[in-house]
Coordinates of C-alpha atoms in Angstrom, one line a residue:
M1 CA -2.2 32.2 32.7
Q2 CA -0.6 31.1 35.9
E3 CA 3.1 30.1 35.6
V4 CA 3.9 26.6 37.0
R5 CA 7.2 26.4 38.8
L6 CA 9.1 23.2 38.2
S7 CA 12.2 21.8 40.0
E8 CA 15.2 21.0 37.8
D9 CA 14.3 17.3 37.8
E10 CA 10.6 18.0 36.9
A11 CA 11.8 20.2 34.0
R12 CA 14.2 17.5 32.7
V13 CA 11.5 14.9 32.9
Y14 CA 8.9 17.0 31.2
D15 CA 11.4 17.9 28.4
A16 CA 12.3 14.3 28.0
V17 CA 8.7 13.2 27.6
A18 CA 8.1 16.0 25.0
A19 CA 11.3 15.0 23.1
L20 CA 10.3 11.3 23.0
E21 CA 6.8 12.2 21.7
A22 CA 8.2 14.6 19.1
R23 CA 10.3 11.8 17.8
G24 CA 7.3 9.4 17.7
Q25 CA 8.6 7.3 20.5
V26 CA 6.4 6.0 23.4
P27 CA 7.3 7.7 26.7
Y28 CA 7.6 4.6 28.9
P29 CA 9.4 5.2 32.2
D30 CA 12.5 3.4 31.1
M31 CA 12.7 5.5 28.0
I32 CA 12.1 8.7 30.0
A33 CA 14.8 7.8 32.5
Q34 CA 17.3 7.2 29.7
E35 CA 16.4 10.4 27.9
C36 CA 16.8 12.6 31.0
G37 CA 19.7 10.8 32.6
L38 CA 17.9 9.7 35.8
T39 CA 17.3 6.2 37.1
E40 CA 13.8 4.8 37.1
E41 CA 13.8 5.2 40.9
Q42 CA 14.7 8.9 40.7
L43 CA 12.1 9.4 38.1
Q44 CA 9.1 8.4 40.3
T45 CA 8.8 11.6 42.3
P46 CA 9.1 14.0 39.3
L47 CA 6.5 11.9 37.3
H48 CA 4.1 12.0 40.3
L49 CA 4.5 15.7 40.8
L50 CA 4.1 16.5 37.1
T51 CA 1.0 14.4 37.0
E52 CA -0.4 16.3 40.0
K53 CA 0.3 19.6 38.3
N54 CA -1.6 18.3 35.2
L55 CA 1.5 18.6 33.0
L56 CA 1.7 14.9 32.3
H57 CA -1.0 12.3 32.2
R58 CA -0.6 8.6 32.6
E59 CA -2.0 6.2 30.1
D60 CA -2.2 2.4 30.6
S61 CA -1.7 0.0 27.8
P62 CA -4.6 0.2 25.4
M63 CA -4.4 -3.4 24.3
A64 CA -5.5 -6.2 26.6
G65 CA -2.7 -8.8 27.1
L66 CA 0.0 -6.4 25.8
D67 CA 0.9 -4.4 28.9
F68 CA 4.3 -2.8 28.4
G69 CA 3.6 -0.6 31.5
P70 CA 2.3 2.9 31.8
R71 CA 3.3 5.7 29.5
F72 CA 3.3 9.3 30.3
C73 CA 2.1 11.9 27.8
A74 CA 2.8 15.7 28.0
Q75 CA -0.2 18.0 28.2
Q76 CA 0.0 20.8 25.7
L77 CA 0.9 24.1 27.4
A78 CA -1.3 27.0 26.2

């Protein structure tokens, strides 16, 4: 398996998403930012890069009329 190299911020964001999911919390951007100590603005680039690397995937709100924003879910690493 090929190893994916992550920047420090990417690793912090990925770990934050995984920690939120492990606690049963929904990984919305504001929660991810709070968990990893970044602002929501600083979070945009790492989220985008992790999505491009297929380590996170974005899900939009599943219920019509109740849009709390996108959430990001960690892909399971083999």
